[in-house]
Coordinates of C-alpha atoms and ligand atoms in Angstrom, one line a residue:
X20 CA 87.4 120.1 72.0
X21 CA 83.7 119.5 72.4
X22 CA 82.3 116.9 70.1
X23 CA 78.6 116.5 70.8
X24 CA 76.2 117.1 73.5
X25 CA 73.8 114.8 75.4
X26 CA 71.4 115.6 78.2
X27 CA 70.9 114.5 81.8
X28 CA 67.8 112.4 82.5
X29 CA 68.5 111.3 86.1
X30 CA 70.8 112.2 89.0
X31 CA 71.5 109.7 91.7
X32 CA 74.3 110.9 94.0
X33 CA 77.6 110.6 92.1
X34 CA 75.8 108.7 89.3
X35 CA 74.3 110.7 86.4
X36 CA 72.3 109.1 83.5
X37 CA 72.4 110.9 80.2
X38 CA 70.7 110.3 76.9
X39 CA 71.7 111.3 73.4
X40 CA 75.3 109.9 74.0
X41 CA 75.5 107.6 70.9
X42 CA 78.7 109.3 69.9
X43 CA 80.5 108.5 73.2
X44 CA 82.4 105.4 74.4
X45 CA 82.6 103.6 77.7
X46 CA 85.4 105.2 79.9
X47 CA 85.3 108.5 78.0
X48 CA 85.5 111.6 80.1
X49 CA 82.6 114.0 79.9
X50 CA 81.8 117.5 81.2
X51 CA 78.5 117.4 83.1
X52 CA 76.3 120.6 82.9
X53 CA 77.4 124.1 82.0
X54 CA 79.8 123.8 84.9
X55 CA 81.6 120.9 83.1
X56 CA 81.9 118.8 86.2
X57 CA 84.3 116.0 85.5
X58 CA 82.7 112.6 84.9
X59 CA 83.5 109.3 83.4
X60 CA 81.2 107.0 81.5
X61 CA 81.1 103.6 83.3
X62 CA 78.3 102.0 81.4
X63 CA 76.8 102.4 77.9
X64 CA 73.4 101.1 76.7
X65 CA 72.6 102.3 73.3
X66 CA 72.6 106.1 73.6
X67 CA 72.2 106.1 77.3
X68 CA 75.4 106.6 79.3
X69 CA 75.9 106.0 83.1
X70 CA 78.3 108.6 84.2
X71 CA 80.4 108.5 87.4
X72 CA 80.8 112.1 88.4
X73 CA 83.9 113.1 90.4
X74 CA 82.4 116.2 91.9
X75 CA 79.4 117.2 94.0
X76 CA 76.3 116.7 92.0
X77 CA 73.6 118.0 94.3
X78 CA 72.8 121.0 92.1
X79 CA 72.3 119.0 88.9
X80 CA 69.0 118.2 87.3
X81 CA 67.4 116.6 84.2
X82 CA 67.8 118.5 80.9
X83 CA 71.2 119.8 81.6
X84 CA 73.9 119.2 78.9
X85 CA 76.6 116.6 79.0
X86 CA 79.7 117.4 76.8
X87 CA 81.9 114.6 75.4
X88 CA 85.6 114.9 75.3
X89 CA 86.2 111.8 73.2
X90 CA 89.1 110.9 75.5
X91 CA 89.4 108.3 78.3
X92 CA 90.3 109.3 81.9
X93 CA 94.0 109.9 81.7
X94 CA 96.9 111.2 83.8
X95 CA 99.5 113.7 82.7
X96 CA 103.0 112.2 83.1
X97 CA 106.0 114.5 83.2
X98 CA 108.2 116.6 85.4
X99 CA 106.3 118.2 88.3
X100 CA 104.7 115.0 89.6
X101 CA 107.2 114.6 92.4
X102 CA 106.7 116.8 95.4
X103 CA 103.1 117.3 94.3
X104 CA 99.8 116.4 95.9
X105 CA 96.8 115.5 93.7
X106 CA 93.3 114.5 94.2
X107 CA 91.8 111.3 92.9
X108 CA 91.6 112.5 89.3
X109 CA 95.1 114.2 89.4
X110 CA 94.0 117.8 90.1
X111 CA 96.9 119.5 92.0
X112 CA 95.6 120.4 95.5
X113 CA 97.8 123.4 96.1
X114 CA 97.3 124.9 92.7
X115 CA 93.5 124.4 93.1
X116 CA 93.5 126.0 96.5
X117 CA 95.3 129.0 95.0
X118 CA 92.8 129.2 92.2
X119 CA 89.6 128.7 94.1
X120 CA 90.2 129.0 97.9
X121 CA 90.2 126.3 100.5
X122 CA 87.1 124.6 99.1
X123 CA 87.6 122.9 95.8
X124 CA 85.2 124.5 93.5
X125 CA 83.1 122.5 91.2
X126 CA 84.5 122.0 87.7
X127 CA 87.6 123.9 88.7
X128 CA 89.7 123.3 85.7
X129 CA 93.4 123.4 86.7
X130 CA 95.8 121.4 84.7
X131 CA 97.5 118.5 86.4
X132 CA 101.0 119.6 85.6
X133 CA 102.1 123.2 85.7
X134 CA 102.0 124.7 82.2
X135 CA 104.2 127.7 83.0
X136 CA 107.1 126.3 84.8
X137 CA 110.2 125.7 82.7
X138 CA 112.4 122.6 83.1
X139 CA 116.0 122.3 82.0
X140 CA 116.1 119.5 79.4
X141 CA 119.4 117.8 78.6
X142 CA 119.3 115.5 75.6
X143 CA 121.1 112.2 75.7
X144 CA 120.2 111.3 72.1
X145 CA 120.9 113.2 68.9
X146 CA 119.4 113.7 65.5
X147 CA 119.7 110.6 63.4
X148 CA 119.4 108.2 66.3
X149 CA 116.9 105.4 65.9
X150 CA 114.4 105.3 68.8
X151 CA 111.8 102.9 70.1
X152 CA 109.1 103.2 72.7
X153 CA 110.6 103.6 76.1
X154 CA 114.0 104.9 74.9
X155 CA 115.3 107.7 77.1
X156 CA 116.0 110.8 75.0
X157 CA 117.1 113.1 77.7
X158 CA 116.7 114.1 81.4
X159 CA 115.3 116.8 83.6
X160 CA 116.4 117.4 87.2
X161 CA 112.9 117.2 88.6
X162 CA 113.9 117.5 92.3
X163 CA 117.1 117.1 94.3
X164 CA 116.2 113.4 94.6
X165 CA 114.8 112.5 91.1
X166 CA 116.3 112.7 87.7
X167 CA 113.3 112.6 85.5
X168 CA 113.9 110.5 82.4
X169 CA 112.1 111.7 79.3
X170 CA 111.0 108.7 77.3
X171 CA 109.7 108.0 73.8
X172 CA 106.0 107.2 74.5
X173 CA 104.5 103.8 73.7
X174 CA 103.6 103.4 70.1
X175 CA 106.2 105.8 68.7
X176 CA 109.3 104.5 66.9
X177 CA 111.5 106.0 64.1
X178 CA 114.5 108.3 63.7
X179 CA 115.1 111.4 65.7
X180 CA 114.7 114.3 63.3
X181 CA 115.7 117.1 65.8
X182 CA 116.3 117.4 69.5
X183 CA 117.5 120.3 71.6
X184 CA 118.5 121.1 75.2
X185 CA 117.3 124.2 77.1
X186 CA 114.5 125.4 79.2
X187 CA 111.0 124.1 78.3
X188 CA 107.5 123.9 79.7
X189 CA 105.9 120.4 79.7
X190 CA 104.0 121.1 76.5
X191 CA 106.7 122.7 74.5
X192 CA 108.4 120.7 71.8
X193 CA 111.9 119.6 72.5
X194 CA 112.4 117.6 69.3
X195 CA 110.7 115.3 66.8
X196 CA 110.8 111.7 65.6
X197 CA 110.3 110.8 62.0
X198 CA 108.0 107.7 61.9
X199 CA 106.2 105.7 59.3
X200 CA 103.1 107.8 59.9
X201 CA 104.8 111.2 59.8
X202 CA 106.7 113.3 62.3
X203 CA 105.8 113.1 66.0
X204 CA 106.8 115.9 68.4
X205 CA 108.8 115.0 71.5
X206 CA 107.5 116.8 74.7
X207 CA 108.4 116.5 78.3
X208 CA 104.9 115.4 79.1
X209 CA 102.9 112.4 77.9
X210 CA 99.4 111.2 78.7
X211 CA 98.2 107.7 79.6
X212 CA 94.7 106.3 80.3
X213 CA 94.6 105.3 83.9
X214 CA 92.6 102.1 83.5
X215 CA 95.2 100.5 81.2
X216 CA 98.5 99.3 82.5
X217 CA 101.6 100.8 80.8
X218 CA 103.4 98.4 78.6
X219 CA 106.7 96.7 79.6
X220 CA 109.1 94.4 77.8
X221 CA 108.9 91.5 80.2
X222 CA 107.9 90.6 83.8
X223 CA 110.8 89.2 85.7
X224 CA 110.6 87.3 88.9
X225 CA 111.2 89.4 92.0
X226 CA 114.4 88.4 93.8
X227 CA 115.6 91.5 95.5
X228 CA 114.2 92.4 98.9
X229 CA 112.7 95.8 99.5
X230 CA 114.3 97.0 102.7
X231 CA 111.7 98.5 104.9
X232 CA 113.8 98.9 108.0
X233 CA 110.9 97.3 110.0
X234 CA 112.5 94.2 111.6
X235 CA 109.4 91.9 111.8
X236 CA 108.9 92.5 108.1
X237 CA 112.4 92.4 106.7
X238 CA 113.3 89.4 108.9
X239 CA 110.2 87.2 109.0
X240 CA 107.8 88.4 106.3
X241 CA 109.9 90.2 103.7
X242 CA 108.7 91.8 100.5
X243 CA 110.5 91.7 97.2
X244 CA 110.9 94.8 95.0
X245 CA 108.1 94.4 92.6
X246 CA 106.0 92.4 95.0
X247 CA 102.4 92.8 96.2
X248 CA 101.5 92.8 99.8
X249 CA 98.5 93.7 102.0
X250 CA 98.2 95.0 105.6
X251 CA 94.8 94.1 107.0
X252 CA 93.8 95.1 110.4
X253 CA 91.0 96.6 112.5
X254 CA 90.8 100.3 113.4
X255 CA 93.8 101.5 115.5
X256 CA 96.0 98.4 114.8
X257 CA 98.6 100.4 113.0
X258 CA 97.9 100.2 109.3
X259 CA 98.6 103.9 108.6
X260 CA 101.7 104.0 110.8
X261 CA 103.1 101.0 108.9
X262 CA 102.4 102.6 105.5
X263 CA 104.0 105.8 106.6
X264 CA 107.1 103.9 107.8
X265 CA 107.3 102.3 104.3
X266 CA 107.0 105.7 102.6
X267 CA 109.8 107.0 104.9
X268 CA 112.3 104.2 105.0
X269 CA 111.9 101.9 102.1
X270 CA 115.0 101.7 99.9
X271 CA 113.2 102.8 96.7
X272 CA 113.7 105.7 94.4
X273 CA 110.1 107.0 94.3
X274 CA 107.1 106.6 96.6
X275 CA 103.5 107.1 95.5
X276 CA 101.1 107.3 98.4
X277 CA 97.4 107.1 97.8
X278 CA 95.4 108.2 100.8
X279 CA 92.1 106.7 99.8
X280 CA 88.9 107.8 101.6
X281 CA 90.1 107.3 105.2
X282 CA 88.6 109.6 107.8
X283 CA 89.1 113.3 106.9
X284 CA 91.3 114.1 109.8
X285 CA 93.6 111.3 109.0
X286 CA 94.0 112.6 105.4
X287 CA 94.7 116.1 106.8
X288 CA 97.5 114.5 108.9
X289 CA 99.0 113.0 105.7
X290 CA 98.8 116.3 103.9
X291 CA 100.3 118.2 106.8
X292 CA 102.9 115.6 107.9
X293 CA 104.4 114.4 104.6
X294 CA 105.7 117.8 103.6
X295 CA 107.5 118.0 106.9
X296 CA 109.2 114.6 106.8
X297 CA 112.9 114.4 105.9
X298 CA 114.3 111.7 103.7
X299 CA 116.4 109.9 106.3
X300 CA 119.1 109.0 103.8
X301 CA 119.7 112.4 102.2
X302 CA 118.2 114.9 104.7
X303 CA 116.1 116.4 101.8
X304 CA 112.4 116.7 102.3
X305 CA 110.8 113.3 101.7
X306 CA 108.3 114.9 99.3
X307 CA 111.2 115.4 96.8
X308 CA 110.8 111.7 95.9
X309 CA 107.1 111.3 96.7
X310 CA 103.8 111.8 94.9
X311 CA 100.8 112.1 97.1
X312 CA 97.3 111.3 96.0
X313 CA 94.7 112.3 98.5
X314 CA 90.9 112.2 98.6
X315 CA 90.1 115.2 100.7
X316 CA 86.9 114.9 102.8
X317 CA 85.1 117.4 100.5
X318 CA 85.6 115.1 97.5
X319 CA 82.8 112.8 96.4
X320 CA 83.0 109.0 96.7
X321 CA 83.6 108.4 93.0
X322 CA 87.0 110.1 93.1
X323 CA 88.2 107.4 95.5
X324 CA 87.5 104.8 92.9
X325 CA 89.7 106.7 90.4
X326 CA 92.5 107.5 92.9
X327 CA 93.9 104.0 92.9
X328 CA 94.2 104.0 89.1
X329 CA 95.7 107.5 89.1
X330 CA 98.3 106.4 91.7
X331 CA 99.3 103.1 90.0
X332 CA 99.6 104.8 86.6
X333 CA 102.0 107.4 88.0
X334 CA 103.9 104.6 89.7
X335 CA 104.2 102.7 86.5
X336 CA 105.6 105.7 84.7
X337 CA 108.5 106.1 87.2
X338 CA 109.1 102.4 87.0
X339 CA 109.4 102.7 83.2
X340 CA 112.3 105.1 83.8
X341 CA 114.1 102.3 85.5
X342 CA 113.3 103.2 89.1
X343 CA 112.2 101.2 92.0
X344 CA 108.8 102.5 93.1
X345 CA 106.7 101.7 96.1
X346 CA 102.9 102.4 95.9
X347 CA 101.0 102.5 99.2
X348 CA 97.2 102.6 99.2
X349 CA 95.4 103.4 102.5
X350 CA 92.8 101.9 102.4
X351 CA 91.7 99.6 99.6
X352 CA 88.6 98.9 101.7
X353 CA 87.4 102.4 101.3
X354 CA 88.1 102.1 97.6
X355 CA 86.0 98.9 97.4
X356 CA 83.2 100.7 99.2
X357 CA 83.1 103.3 96.5
X358 CA 82.9 100.5 94.0
X359 CA 80.0 99.0 95.9
X360 CA 78.2 102.3 96.1
X361 CA 78.4 102.9 92.3
X362 CA 77.4 99.3 91.6
X363 CA 74.4 99.7 93.8
X364 CA 73.3 102.9 92.0
X365 CA 73.8 101.2 88.7
X366 CA 71.4 98.5 90.0
X367 CA 73.8 95.7 89.1
X368 CA 73.3 92.3 90.5
X369 CA 75.0 92.4 93.9
X370 CA 77.5 89.7 94.9
X371 CA 78.7 89.0 98.4
X372 CA 77.8 91.6 101.0
X373 CA 76.5 93.9 98.3
X374 CA 79.9 94.2 96.5
X375 CA 79.7 93.8 92.8
X376 CA 80.6 90.5 91.3
X377 CA 83.7 92.0 89.6
X378 CA 85.2 93.1 93.0
X379 CA 87.8 90.3 92.9
X380 CA 88.9 90.9 89.3
X381 CA 89.2 94.7 90.0
X382 CA 91.4 94.0 93.1
X383 CA 93.5 91.5 91.1
X384 CA 93.9 93.9 88.2
X385 CA 95.3 96.5 90.6
X386 CA 97.8 94.3 92.3
X387 CA 98.8 92.7 89.0
X388 CA 100.2 96.1 87.9
X389 CA 103.0 95.6 90.4
X390 CA 106.1 93.7 89.3
X391 CA 109.8 93.6 88.7
X392 CA 110.1 94.3 85.0
X393 CA 112.4 94.8 82.1
X394 CA 111.2 98.2 80.9
X395 CA 110.5 99.2 77.3
X396 CA 113.6 100.8 75.6
X397 CA 116.6 99.4 74.0
X398 CA 119.0 99.8 77.0
X399 CA 117.5 96.8 78.8
X400 CA 117.0 98.7 82.1
X401 CA 114.9 97.2 84.9
X402 CA 112.4 98.8 87.2
X403 CA 110.0 97.7 89.9
X404 CA 106.7 98.6 91.3
X405 CA 105.9 97.3 94.7
X406 CA 102.2 97.6 95.7
X407 CA 101.1 97.6 99.3
X408 CA 97.5 98.0 100.2
X409 CA 96.0 98.5 103.6
X410 CA 92.7 96.6 104.1
X411 CA 90.4 97.7 106.9
X412 CA 87.7 95.0 107.2
X413 CA 84.8 95.9 109.5
X414 CA 85.6 94.6 112.9
X415 CA 88.9 93.2 111.6
X416 CA 87.0 90.2 110.2
X417 CA 89.2 88.7 107.4
X418 CA 86.4 86.5 106.0
X419 CA 84.8 89.5 104.4
X420 CA 85.0 89.9 100.5
X421 CA 87.6 92.6 100.2
X422 CA 90.1 90.8 102.5
X423 CA 89.4 87.5 100.8
X424 CA 89.8 88.8 97.3
X425 CA 93.0 90.5 98.3
X426 CA 94.5 87.4 100.0
X427 CA 93.9 85.4 96.8
X428 CA 96.2 87.7 94.8
X429 CA 99.0 89.2 97.1
X430 CA 102.0 87.2 98.1
X431 CA 102.6 88.8 101.4
X432 CA 100.2 89.1 104.3
X433 CA 101.0 91.2 107.3
X434 CA 98.1 90.6 109.6
X435 CA 97.7 93.3 112.2
X436 CA 96.2 92.1 115.4
X437 CA 93.9 94.1 117.8
X438 CA 95.1 92.2 120.8
X439 CA 98.8 93.0 120.1
X440 CA 98.0 96.6 119.5
X441 CA 96.0 96.7 122.7
X442 CA 99.0 95.4 124.6
X443 CA 101.2 98.0 122.9
X444 CA 103.2 95.4 120.9
X445 CA 104.0 97.4 117.8
X446 CA 104.1 96.8 114.9
X447 CA 101.1 94.7 115.8
X448 CA 101.9 92.1 113.1
X449 CA 100.8 88.7 114.2
X450 CA 103.7 86.4 113.6
X451 CA 101.6 83.2 113.7
X452 CA 99.3 84.0 110.8
X453 CA 101.3 86.4 108.7
X454 CA 103.3 85.1 105.7
X455 CA 105.5 86.0 102.8
X456 CA 105.7 83.7 99.8
X457 CA 109.0 85.5 98.9
X458 CA 110.7 84.3 102.1
X459 CA 112.9 81.5 100.8
X460 CA 114.0 83.3 97.7
X461 CA 114.8 86.5 99.5
X462 CA 116.7 84.5 102.2
X463 CA 118.9 83.3 99.4
X464 CA 119.6 86.9 98.6
X465 CA 120.3 87.7 102.2
X466 CA 122.6 84.7 102.6
X467 CA 124.6 85.9 99.7
X468 CA 124.6 89.7 100.5
X469 CA 124.4 90.0 104.3
X470 CA 125.5 86.8 106.0
X471 CA 125.4 83.1 105.0
X472 CA 123.8 82.3 108.4
X473 CA 120.8 84.5 107.8
X474 CA 118.3 82.0 106.5
X475 CA 119.0 79.6 109.3
X476 CA 118.6 82.4 111.9
X477 CA 115.2 83.3 110.5
X478 CA 114.1 79.7 110.6
X479 CA 115.3 79.4 114.2
X480 CA 113.5 82.6 115.2
X481 CA 110.2 81.4 113.6
X482 CA 110.5 78.0 115.3
X483 CA 111.0 79.6 118.7
X484 CA 107.8 81.7 118.2
X485 CA 105.8 78.6 117.1
X486 CA 107.1 76.6 120.0
X487 CA 106.1 79.4 122.4
X488 CA 102.6 79.1 121.1
X489 CA 102.5 75.4 121.7
X490 CA 104.1 75.6 125.1
X491 CA 101.6 78.3 126.1
X492 CA 98.9 75.8 125.6
X493 CA 100.6 73.4 128.0
X494 CA 101.1 76.2 130.5
X495 CA 97.4 76.9 130.3
X496 CA 96.7 73.3 131.2
X497 CA 99.3 72.3 133.7
X498 CA 101.0 75.6 134.8
X499 CA 104.4 77.1 134.1
X500 CA 106.2 75.1 136.8
X501 CA 105.3 71.8 135.2
X502 CA 107.6 72.7 132.3
X503 CA 111.2 71.5 132.1
X504 CA 113.9 74.1 132.5
X505 CA 114.7 73.6 128.8
X506 CA 111.1 74.5 127.8
X507 CA 111.1 77.4 130.3
X508 CA 114.2 78.7 128.5
X509 CA 112.4 78.4 125.2
X510 CA 109.6 80.6 126.5
X511 CA 112.1 83.1 127.8
X512 CA 113.9 83.2 124.4
X513 CA 110.7 83.7 122.5
X514 CA 109.8 86.5 124.9
X515 CA 113.1 88.1 124.1
X516 CA 112.6 87.7 120.3
X517 CA 109.2 89.4 120.7
X518 CA 110.2 92.2 123.0
X519 CA 113.8 92.8 122.0
X520 CA 113.5 92.2 118.3
X521 CA 109.9 92.3 116.9
X522 CA 108.7 95.2 118.9
X523 CA 109.8 98.4 117.2
X524 CA 108.9 101.9 118.0
X525 CA 108.1 104.0 114.9
X526 CA 108.6 107.2 116.9
X527 CA 112.0 106.5 118.4
X528 CA 115.0 108.1 116.8
X529 CA 117.2 105.0 116.5
X530 CA 114.5 102.3 116.7
X531 CA 112.3 103.6 113.8
X532 CA 114.6 102.2 111.2
X533 CA 116.9 99.2 111.3
X534 CA 119.4 98.5 108.5
X535 CA 120.1 94.9 107.3
X536 CA 123.4 94.9 109.1
X537 CA 121.8 96.0 112.4
X538 CA 119.0 93.5 112.0
X539 CA 121.5 90.7 111.5
X540 CA 123.7 91.8 114.5
X541 CA 120.7 92.3 116.8
X542 CA 119.2 88.9 116.0
X543 CA 122.6 87.3 116.3
X544 CA 123.1 88.4 119.9
X545 CA 119.6 87.3 120.9
X546 CA 120.1 83.9 119.4
X547 CA 123.6 83.7 120.6
X548 CA 122.4 84.1 124.2
X549 CA 119.9 81.3 123.6
X550 CA 122.6 79.0 122.4
X551 CA 124.9 79.8 125.4
X552 CA 122.0 79.5 127.8
X553 CA 121.2 76.0 126.5
X554 CA 124.8 75.0 126.9
X555 CA 124.9 76.3 130.4
X556 CA 121.7 74.4 131.2
X557 CA 123.2 71.2 129.8
X558 CA 126.2 71.6 131.9
X559 CA 124.1 71.9 135.0
X560 CA 123.7 75.6 135.7
X561 CA 120.3 76.6 137.1
X562 CA 118.3 78.5 134.5
X563 CA 117.5 81.4 136.8
X564 CA 121.3 82.1 137.2
X565 CA 121.8 82.4 133.5
X566 CA 118.7 84.5 133.1
X567 CA 120.0 86.9 135.8
X568 CA 123.2 87.7 133.9
X569 CA 124.0 91.4 133.5
X570 CA 124.4 91.1 129.8
X571 CA 120.7 90.4 129.4
X572 CA 119.8 94.1 130.1
X573 CA 122.2 95.1 127.4
X574 CA 120.5 92.7 124.9
X575 CA 117.1 94.1 125.7
X576 CA 118.3 97.7 125.1
X577 CA 120.4 96.8 122.0
X578 CA 117.7 97.8 119.5
X579 CA 118.2 101.4 120.6
X580 CA 121.9 101.4 119.6
X581 CA 122.7 103.8 116.8
X582 CA 123.4 102.6 113.3
X583 CA 126.8 104.3 113.7
X584 CA 127.8 102.0 116.5
X585 CA 127.8 98.5 115.1
X586 CA 130.9 97.6 117.2
X587 CA 128.6 97.8 120.3
X588 CA 127.0 94.5 119.1
X589 CA 130.3 92.7 118.8
X590 CA 131.0 93.8 122.4
X591 CA 127.7 92.5 123.7
X592 CA 128.4 89.2 121.9
X593 CA 131.7 88.8 123.6
X594 CA 130.1 89.7 126.9
X595 CA 127.5 86.9 126.4
X596 CA 130.3 84.4 125.8
X597 CA 132.4 85.6 128.7
X598 CA 129.5 85.8 131.3
X599 CA 128.1 82.4 130.4
X600 CA 131.6 80.9 130.4
X601 CA 132.3 82.2 133.8
X602 CA 128.9 80.9 135.1
X603 CA 129.6 77.4 133.8
X604 CA 133.0 77.4 135.5
X605 CA 131.6 78.6 138.8
X606 CA 128.3 76.9 138.9
X607 CA 128.3 73.7 137.0
X608 CA 128.3 70.7 139.4
X609 CA 130.6 68.8 137.1
X610 CA 133.3 71.4 137.7
X611 CA 132.8 71.5 141.5
Ligands
LIG728 P1 95.0 102.3 111.8 O1 95.4 103.0 110.6 O2 95.1 100.8 111.7 O3 93.6 102.7 112.3 P2 97.1 103.7 113.1 O4 98.2 103.4 112.1 O5 96.6 105.1 113.0 O6 96.0 102.6 113.0 O7 97.8 103.4 114.5 C1 97.1 103.7 115.7 C2 98.1 104.1 116.8 O8 98.9 103.0 117.2 C3 99.1 105.1 116.4 O9 98.6 106.4 116.6 C4 100.2 104.9 117.4 O10 100.0 105.4 118.6 C5 100.2 103.4 117.5 N1 101.2 102.7 116.7 C6 101.0 102.0 115.6 N2 102.1 101.5 115.1 C7 103.1 101.9 115.9 C8 104.5 101.7 115.9 N3 105.2 100.9 115.0 N4 105.2 102.3 116.9 C9 104.6 103.0 117.9 N5 103.3 103.2 117.9 C10 102.5 102.7 116.9
LIG729 MG1 94.5 104.3 109.3

């Protein structure tokens, strides 16, 4: 519905200035020129609107019309999100390609969700039931991996007047609710403005770990379901591989992956690779529980800015159903650059390094939409949204504004290190400067649910790595041979932790993912060897004899043991005990 028409006075890249816009409001969506290019008003001064245009503007000029829609930039939420790939403003990439060929045509108006496809709706409520916002009224089998729960939208409460099962499109009416303000239709789809967070009942404190299957993360720097984390690192340090590993292996119900303005070929990789990946747990295509948001290289910079909001709003919607959702954004730095570019064109007062003064608050707003929550709805269900952003600071320098603003808000920091990546230690997460503020709380969960020794084992592992760092200083000064055998053993154990435990090959069949049980058993044999080697040393066995034991080869290959063969770890553990025992009998001078 066109309300009124303004006209363009100036075009500056993705920014268009229009006059005669008194009728419009900030954040309204407008159609720019006869082509109706999609734009969003990001600043209003009197009747002059500054419009961020999400499409190529090179052909535009002064005098052309600007049409108001009277609506904010919104996403369509309903069945058909999963398995789909969208651009930054939720246009479906495949449907657009079918409609307009490989290059996305300007103003191509394809709806976000398919209007023709019918979904089988099965009601779980009946006429006469009282409903509130968030109440689930029925379900749709969206994919083999997702049961889509149809919810009463925020702001609607009353009594169900009618409701029926059957095959429906997303815009057909499946029922109605009688409210104070009249009847409201129930449909499979609802809309939500992307820049506003979706309401919840209550934020709870995150206490359950999100299993990523990545040992250095789950063991040393774990993330909670509903937590916020960042992965900063220079080019080539493994940010994208880590994010892909999360998308593949995390124990969540739904993944929303935002590929945000990274190099074109990398985005093409995502678009080609994701549809091929299998969900390791079910064998179904991973896309059946994934929503992909991608800024293709032929999309203007402004759409990057929107993509983060589109992604997080879709993630919130699945969270509201009572699901655990993981949102990955690669990379938030490219998103911040889009913000900087628009700010520059608006001629705003620049802050640090040209970024706008509101950079930190925008970054904070994004991560604050994560959380472990009690959802709207009378059934008291809980959901979680875990947000993980890659940060790619120029030259890997963490003192720059985007990294700094991110570090102030997230609770987990996985610092990727160029040196580690260079020496092929992957994931290249630096164990000395990374941290997780969830660690102690999640260790409690692990102690209760995996093994009561877990927390102590983690502490011992971390202590070994820190001691290694200190001992290396001494080695630099006085040489390795000046160390006592006890300290030499420490260095050897730390090396074993790094190589046999922390290093993990994302591309190896059995090493790519490690379950909690396997993490526990693997760490247990590494630390067990340390304990026995210390004992041997104390009873007078030369360190080099202990380090030459056969079982050590088995420890270093143990990470490649299949998840189906947990008994193999118990066997190695008994071998450690038997071999060190034998050595102490044979070698210890006290027994001679
Ligand atoms: P970034 O996104 O930080 O630029 P990438 O994620 O593309 O870096 O990683 C660069 C390369 O490092 C990958 O192509 C891969 O060869 C290697 N790599 C990163 N992480 C791992 C891993 N966990 N296992 C094996 N190789 C890895
Ligand atoms: Mg990358």
